[in-house]
Each structure stands twice: as C-alpha cells, then as structure tokens.
Coordinates of C-alpha atoms in Angstrom, one line a residue:
X15 CA 10.6 -12.0 35.3
X16 CA 8.7 -8.7 35.2
X17 CA 5.8 -7.8 32.9
X18 CA 3.6 -4.7 32.6
X19 CA 0.4 -4.1 30.7
X20 CA -1.4 -0.7 30.5
X21 CA -5.1 -1.4 30.0
X22 CA -6.2 0.8 27.1
X23 CA -8.2 3.6 28.8
X24 CA -7.6 2.0 32.1
X25 CA -4.9 1.2 34.7
X26 CA -1.4 -0.4 34.8
X27 CA -1.1 -4.1 35.7
X28 CA 2.4 -5.3 36.9
X29 CA 3.4 -8.9 37.4
X30 CA 6.6 -10.2 38.9
X31 CA 7.0 -14.0 38.6
X32 CA 9.5 -16.8 38.5
X33 CA 9.3 -20.0 36.4
X34 CA 10.5 -23.2 37.9
X35 CA 10.1 -26.7 36.5
X36 CA 7.8 -25.2 33.8
X37 CA 5.3 -23.6 36.1
X38 CA 4.7 -20.1 37.6
X39 CA 6.1 -19.5 41.0
X40 CA 6.2 -16.6 43.5
X41 CA 3.5 -14.7 41.5
X42 CA 3.1 -11.1 42.6
X43 CA 0.4 -8.9 40.9
X44 CA 0.5 -5.1 41.5
X45 CA -0.6 -1.9 39.8
X46 CA -2.4 1.4 40.1
X47 CA -5.8 -0.3 39.7
X48 CA -8.7 -0.4 42.2
X49 CA -9.7 -3.7 43.8
X50 CA -12.2 -4.7 46.5
X51 CA -12.0 -6.5 48.8
X52 CA -8.3 -6.4 49.7
X53 CA -8.0 -10.2 50.0
X54 CA -8.9 -10.5 46.3
X55 CA -5.3 -9.7 45.4
X56 CA -4.1 -12.7 47.4
X57 CA -6.7 -14.8 45.6
X58 CA -5.3 -13.6 42.2
X59 CA -1.8 -14.5 43.2
X60 CA -2.8 -17.9 44.5
X61 CA -4.8 -18.6 41.3
X62 CA -1.8 -18.1 39.1
X63 CA 0.7 -20.0 41.3
X64 CA 1.6 -23.4 39.8
X65 CA 0.0 -22.7 36.4
X66 CA 2.0 -24.1 33.4
X67 CA 4.3 -21.3 32.2
X68 CA 3.0 -21.6 28.6
X69 CA -0.7 -21.2 29.7
X70 CA -2.4 -18.7 27.2
X71 CA -3.7 -15.4 28.6
X72 CA -7.4 -16.4 28.3
X73 CA -6.8 -19.5 30.4
X74 CA -4.9 -17.5 33.0
X75 CA -7.8 -15.1 33.1
X76 CA -10.2 -18.0 33.7
X77 CA -8.1 -19.2 36.7
X78 CA -8.2 -15.6 38.2
X79 CA -12.0 -15.3 37.7
X80 CA -12.6 -18.7 39.4
X81 CA -10.6 -17.6 42.4
X82 CA -12.1 -14.2 43.0
X83 CA -14.3 -13.8 46.2
X84 CA -18.0 -13.2 45.5
X85 CA -18.7 -9.5 45.0
X86 CA -15.2 -8.6 43.9
X87 CA -15.0 -5.3 42.2
X88 CA -12.2 -4.7 39.7
X89 CA -11.9 -1.1 38.5
X90 CA -9.4 -0.1 35.8
X91 CA -8.4 -3.6 35.0
X92 CA -9.7 -7.1 34.3
X93 CA -8.8 -10.7 34.7
X94 CA -7.8 -10.7 31.1
X95 CA -5.4 -7.8 31.7
X96 CA -3.7 -9.9 34.5
X97 CA -3.3 -12.8 32.1
X98 CA -1.7 -10.6 29.5
X99 CA 0.7 -9.1 32.0
X100 CA 1.8 -12.6 33.0
X101 CA 2.3 -13.6 29.4
X102 CA 4.4 -10.4 28.8
X103 CA 6.5 -11.2 31.9
X104 CA 7.2 -14.8 30.8
X105 CA 8.0 -13.6 27.2
X106 CA 10.4 -10.9 28.5
X107 CA 8.4 -8.2 26.8
X108 CA 9.8 -4.7 26.8
X109 CA 8.1 -1.5 27.8
X110 CA 7.6 1.8 25.9
X111 CA 10.0 3.6 28.2
X112 CA 12.8 1.0 27.6
X113 CA 13.5 2.7 24.2
X114 CA 14.7 6.0 22.8
X115 CA 11.9 7.0 20.5
X116 CA 12.5 9.0 17.3
X117 CA 10.0 11.3 15.6
X118 CA 10.0 11.7 11.8
X119 CA 7.8 14.5 10.5
X120 CA 8.9 15.6 7.0
X121 CA 7.3 17.6 4.2
X122 CA 4.8 16.2 1.7
X123 CA 5.7 13.1 -0.1
X124 CA 4.1 10.9 -2.8
X125 CA 1.8 8.1 -1.9
X126 CA 4.1 5.5 -3.3
X127 CA 7.1 6.8 -1.3
X128 CA 5.0 6.7 1.9
X129 CA 4.3 3.0 1.3
X130 CA 8.0 2.4 0.7
X131 CA 9.1 4.3 3.8
X132 CA 6.9 2.2 6.0
X133 CA 8.5 -1.0 4.7
X134 CA 12.1 0.3 4.8
X135 CA 11.9 1.9 8.3
X136 CA 10.2 -1.1 9.9
X137 CA 12.9 -3.4 8.4
X138 CA 15.5 -1.1 9.9
X139 CA 13.9 -1.4 13.3
X140 CA 13.8 -5.2 12.9
X141 CA 17.5 -5.2 12.0
X142 CA 18.4 -3.0 15.1
X143 CA 19.8 -0.2 12.9
X144 CA 17.0 2.3 13.8
X145 CA 15.3 3.1 17.1
X146 CA 11.6 2.7 17.4
X147 CA 10.0 5.4 15.4
X148 CA 6.9 7.5 15.2
X149 CA 6.4 8.9 11.7
X150 CA 3.8 11.5 11.0
X151 CA 2.9 11.7 7.3
X152 CA 2.3 14.7 5.1
X153 CA 0.7 13.8 1.8
X154 CA 1.9 15.2 -1.5
X155 CA -1.2 14.4 -3.4
X156 CA -4.7 12.9 -3.0
X157 CA -4.8 9.1 -2.9
X158 CA -6.7 5.9 -2.3
X159 CA -4.6 3.4 -0.3
X160 CA -6.0 -0.2 -0.5
X161 CA -5.1 -3.0 1.9
X162 CA -2.7 -5.7 0.9
X163 CA -5.4 -8.3 0.2
X164 CA -8.2 -6.1 -1.2
X165 CA -9.4 -6.5 -4.8
X166 CA -8.6 -3.4 -6.8
X167 CA -11.7 -3.5 -9.0
X168 CA -14.0 -4.2 -6.0
X169 CA -12.7 -1.2 -3.9
X170 CA -12.0 1.6 -6.4
X171 CA -13.9 3.1 -9.2
X172 CA -11.1 3.9 -11.7
X173 CA -13.2 6.6 -13.4
X174 CA -14.0 8.3 -10.2
X175 CA -10.4 8.2 -9.1
X176 CA -9.2 9.7 -12.4
X177 CA -11.9 12.4 -12.2
X178 CA -10.6 13.6 -8.8
X179 CA -6.9 13.1 -9.5
X180 CA -6.5 10.3 -7.0
X181 CA -3.4 8.1 -7.1
X182 CA -4.2 4.5 -6.2
X183 CA -1.5 2.6 -4.2
X184 CA -1.5 -0.7 -2.3
X185 CA 0.2 -0.9 1.1
X186 CA 1.9 -4.0 2.7
X187 CA -0.6 -4.3 5.6
X188 CA -4.1 -5.7 5.5
X189 CA -7.4 -3.9 6.3
X190 CA -9.6 -1.6 4.2
X191 CA -9.2 1.3 1.8
X192 CA -8.2 4.7 2.9
X193 CA -9.5 7.9 1.2
X194 CA -6.8 10.5 1.4
X195 CA -6.9 14.3 0.8
X196 CA -3.8 16.0 2.0
X197 CA -5.5 18.7 4.1
X198 CA -8.2 16.5 5.4
X199 CA -6.2 13.5 6.6
X200 CA -3.8 12.7 9.6
X201 CA -1.7 9.6 9.2
X202 CA 1.0 8.2 11.4
X203 CA 3.1 5.1 11.6
X204 CA 4.7 3.3 14.5
X205 CA 7.7 1.1 13.7
X206 CA 8.3 -0.8 16.9
X207 CA 10.4 -3.8 18.0
X208 CA 8.5 -7.1 18.2
X209 CA 9.5 -7.3 21.9
X210 CA 7.2 -4.4 22.7
X211 CA 4.1 -6.4 21.8
X212 CA 5.2 -9.8 23.2
X213 CA 2.5 -11.5 25.2
X214 CA -0.2 -9.6 23.4
X215 CA -2.7 -11.2 21.0
X216 CA -2.8 -9.7 17.6
X217 CA -6.1 -8.0 18.5
X218 CA -4.8 -6.6 21.8
X219 CA -1.8 -5.1 20.2
X220 CA -3.9 -2.7 18.2
X221 CA -5.4 -1.0 21.2
X222 CA -2.1 -1.2 23.1
X223 CA -0.2 0.6 20.4
X224 CA -2.8 3.4 20.1
X225 CA -3.5 4.0 23.8
X226 CA -1.4 7.2 23.7
X227 CA -3.5 8.7 20.9
X228 CA -6.7 8.0 22.8
X229 CA -5.2 10.0 25.6
X230 CA -4.3 12.8 23.2
X231 CA -7.8 12.9 21.8
X232 CA -9.3 13.0 25.3
X233 CA -7.0 16.0 26.0
X234 CA -8.7 17.7 23.0
X235 CA -12.2 17.0 24.3
X236 CA -12.8 13.8 22.2
X237 CA -13.8 10.7 24.1
X238 CA -12.6 7.9 21.9
X239 CA -12.2 4.2 22.2
X240 CA -11.0 1.2 20.3
X241 CA -13.7 -0.7 18.4
X242 CA -12.3 -4.1 17.5
X243 CA -10.5 -5.0 15.5
X244 CA -9.0 -1.8 14.2
X245 CA -11.3 1.3 14.4
X246 CA -11.0 4.3 16.7
X247 CA -14.5 5.4 17.4
X248 CA -16.5 8.0 19.2
X249 CA -20.2 8.4 20.0
X250 CA -20.5 10.4 16.8
X251 CA -18.9 7.8 14.6
X252 CA -15.6 6.3 13.4
X253 CA -12.6 8.7 13.3
X254 CA -9.7 6.4 12.4
X255 CA -8.7 3.0 11.2
X256 CA -5.5 1.1 11.9
X257 CA -3.6 -1.6 10.1
X258 CA -0.5 -3.7 10.9
X259 CA 2.3 -5.7 9.3
X260 CA 4.7 -8.0 11.1
X261 CA 8.3 -8.2 10.0
X262 CA 10.0 -11.5 10.8
X263 CA 13.6 -10.6 9.7
X264 CA 16.2 -9.8 12.3
X265 CA 14.7 -9.5 15.8
X266 CA 11.3 -8.8 14.3
X267 CA 9.3 -5.6 14.2
X268 CA 5.7 -4.4 13.9
X269 CA 4.5 -1.7 11.5
X270 CA 1.3 -0.1 12.9
X271 CA -0.2 2.7 11.0
X272 CA -3.3 4.8 11.4
X273 CA -5.3 7.1 9.2
X274 CA -7.5 9.7 10.9
X275 CA -10.2 11.8 9.3
X276 CA -9.6 15.4 10.1
X277 CA -12.2 16.4 7.5
X278 CA -13.8 14.6 4.6
X279 CA -15.6 15.2 1.4
X280 CA -18.1 12.4 1.7
X281 CA -19.6 12.9 -1.8
X282 CA -16.2 12.7 -3.4
X283 CA -15.3 9.6 -1.3
X284 CA -18.4 7.8 -2.5
X285 CA -17.6 8.7 -6.1
X286 CA -14.1 7.1 -5.7
X287 CA -14.6 4.1 -3.4
X288 CA -17.0 1.3 -3.9
X289 CA -18.5 0.9 -0.5
X290 CA -21.1 -1.9 -0.6
X291 CA -24.0 -2.6 1.7
X292 CA -22.3 -5.7 3.1
X293 CA -19.4 -3.6 4.5
X294 CA -21.8 -1.2 6.1
X295 CA -24.1 -3.9 7.6
X296 CA -22.0 -4.6 10.7
X297 CA -21.4 -0.9 11.4
X298 CA -24.9 -0.1 12.4
X299 CA -25.5 2.4 9.7
X300 CA -27.0 2.4 6.2
X301 CA -25.0 5.4 5.0
X302 CA -21.2 5.6 4.3
X303 CA -21.4 9.3 5.1
X304 CA -22.4 8.5 8.7
X305 CA -19.5 6.1 9.3
X306 CA -16.9 8.8 9.6
X307 CA -17.1 11.8 11.9
X308 CA -14.1 14.1 11.3
X309 CA -11.8 15.5 14.0
X310 CA -12.2 19.1 12.7
X311 CA -15.8 19.2 13.9
X312 CA -15.1 17.3 17.1
X313 CA -12.0 19.3 18.2
X314 CA -12.5 22.7 16.6
X315 CA -8.8 22.9 16.2
X316 CA -6.7 23.4 13.0
X317 CA -5.1 20.2 11.6
X318 CA -1.6 21.3 12.6
X319 CA -2.7 21.8 16.2
X320 CA -4.3 18.4 16.3
X321 CA -1.0 16.8 15.1
X322 CA 1.1 18.9 17.6
X323 CA -1.2 17.8 20.4
X324 CA -0.8 14.2 19.4
X325 CA 3.0 14.5 19.2
X326 CA 3.2 16.1 22.6
X327 CA 1.0 13.4 24.1
X328 CA 3.4 10.8 22.9
X329 CA 6.5 12.8 24.0
X330 CA 4.9 13.3 27.5
X331 CA 4.4 9.5 28.0
X332 CA 7.4 7.9 26.4
X333 CA 9.9 10.6 25.4
X334 CA 10.5 11.6 21.8
X335 CA 13.5 13.0 20.0
X336 CA 13.4 14.6 16.6
X337 CA 15.0 12.5 13.9
X338 CA 15.1 12.1 10.2
X339 CA 15.2 9.5 7.4
X340 CA 18.8 8.7 6.6
X341 CA 20.2 9.1 3.1
X342 CA 20.5 5.3 2.8
X343 CA 16.9 4.7 4.0
X344 CA 15.6 7.3 1.6
X345 CA 17.5 5.9 -1.4
X346 CA 16.1 2.4 -0.7
X347 CA 12.6 3.8 -0.2
X348 CA 12.8 5.7 -3.5
X349 CA 13.9 2.6 -5.3
X350 CA 11.1 0.6 -3.7
X351 CA 8.6 3.2 -4.5
X352 CA 9.5 3.1 -8.2
X353 CA 9.9 -0.6 -8.6
X354 CA 7.1 -1.9 -6.4
X355 CA 4.6 0.6 -5.0
X356 CA 4.1 2.7 -8.2
X357 CA 4.0 -0.4 -10.4
X358 CA 0.8 -1.7 -11.9
X359 CA 1.8 -5.2 -11.1
X360 CA 1.8 -4.5 -7.3
X361 CA -1.2 -2.3 -7.3
X362 CA -3.3 -4.9 -9.1
X363 CA -1.8 -8.0 -7.5
X364 CA -5.3 -8.8 -6.4
X365 CA -7.2 -7.5 -9.5

C-alpha cells in the first residue's frame, strides 16, 4: 500500500506499508522533508510497525512522537503528517496526479445557476461520468450567498439587499455568508472524487485541497496560510473563505468551493449583511471592515491576471485541460436553479 500527503506549505510525506493480520508491517516512511538525526527515520518506522491498521492518525502521530530521539528536528513535516500519510495508504487514497483534471471557466451566470452547477457537477464526478473539475466562476449579478444552515433573517438585511440589487441564494454547503460583487470577487469550485481525500480528517481536507492556491498566491507576492477551519489569511487579514459538501452517491465526491475578495465595498457589505459582535469576537478584531484584506491591494494585479495566475499554478502542479459543461449537465442545472435555488422555499429553509 502506498500513501502520500503533501503538507500544506510544507513537504511531501510518502508511506509504503503492508497490512498483515490487521496490523501494519514493513513500514517505510520517505519524502522530501528534512530530519535530524538520521536515525530518527528508523525510529519513525519502528514506532509504526505493528500498530493496528485502523489506528487513527492522531494516535499514529503519538506513537511517532514517543519514539523520536531527544533533540529531533523535523522540518517541512510533522508526526501528524506521517499519521495522515499512513491512513491514506491504508485507505488506498488517490493522488492529484492520478487524474485528468478539467477546467471550466465560462461567462457570467446567475447566482442560482452557480449553486445548481456545483450540485450537478459534483454528482457527475461521484457517478464517474465527469473527471475531477476546477470551475472558475464569473458572476452575472451581485449576490449574497448564505450557508446551508444559516438563518436568512439573521444573516441578511432584506432592505439593504434590495437597495443594492443583491440576489440572495442559499448554497448546499455549510459555512458563512458571502458578499458578492462581480468585479470584486474571485470564486472557484473543486469537484473531486472522495478517494482524493481518503485518510484526511474533514478539517485537514480543507487545507489539502487549497494548497495549490496558497502556492499561486505566494507567486504573486502574497504570503497566505490556512486559518482553521476554513479561512485563507494573511498578515493583513482574511482574503478568502472555503466551504465543502460531501456527496455519498456513487463512489462519492467532495464539493470544495472558495470565495476570495479581490476588492470590496465594506460599507455596502455592512449595509447588506448582519455581522454581529459575536461573529467578530474570535477573529481578533472589532470591525468587520478589518476582517477582509482584498487581493487587489496585496497583488497590484488586475482581477483577470490573478485568476490566470491561479489557473496556471494548478495546471503546473497537476495538469489541466480546458473543458465545458455538457448540454445534459446544463439542462439539469437550469432546472435545479429554477425549482430549488431560486425558490423562496429553499432560500428561507432556515428562516
């Protein structure tokens, strides 16, 4: 069994292992990390040898920690990363490069249709009828997108939304509200097979699926990192938020989508969203205006250039072929947009 785990912002950890009589055997850990002293690697392998094959990653990490010689230095990886790589090996997790990735980047579309396309395309990946897909959105109109479990009245001021021509839609994933203005927002979705995130905890999968975009940002001079659970942050403030939805049909798939602030009208946002003090209290700031620091200021690049740099970063790592939404997918998405995502019943399902 072979498992790999690229530490977000760090190095690659590779584990080859056999399972015999329900325990790990012939464990071999490798990677492009740095480790001192050399004999610490033997200690890591011995610590994992004989562990029950169903041992969770945190417990595997504890075994590794206990076996490390005093003064061991691990650079670019951690004991937790070793545990995750083991779990991915045992679970027969796939790697990014095992797939032919497809890019969809179409013209502006309505907020409701974007919600529907996410659901339809992820279901197609789960069914094996579509390859893993990166979809970059273009917004046809301003919108507020609320999380699947958010209260509509608690999150959105209806008068403010109407005053600024904002359409309110509800997505299928959890998380918080997104304030969308077409020229000020960069949004993308990843529709991936469940096998890609096997062995990862729900929390770890967020950073894992967005490691490529952190690399793209670094290439634009922006040092960014994941701030658990689902924020991409910099020293200047939050620049993006992610959300996920797991599909259990077929072979399973994960929808992972991210909205990034290229620019923002903070006064308008505060006129539309009801952002309370409790939500701000754990962000270390007293002002919603200070929570988001747009990419326009941090990169100095046009929005289109930022998107192109992101796409090229993904293509350079994993390969990426231009694709399109099929006629059948579009027809199903348009029907779903009309009957579900544009309906008052769905939007106000949590009043």
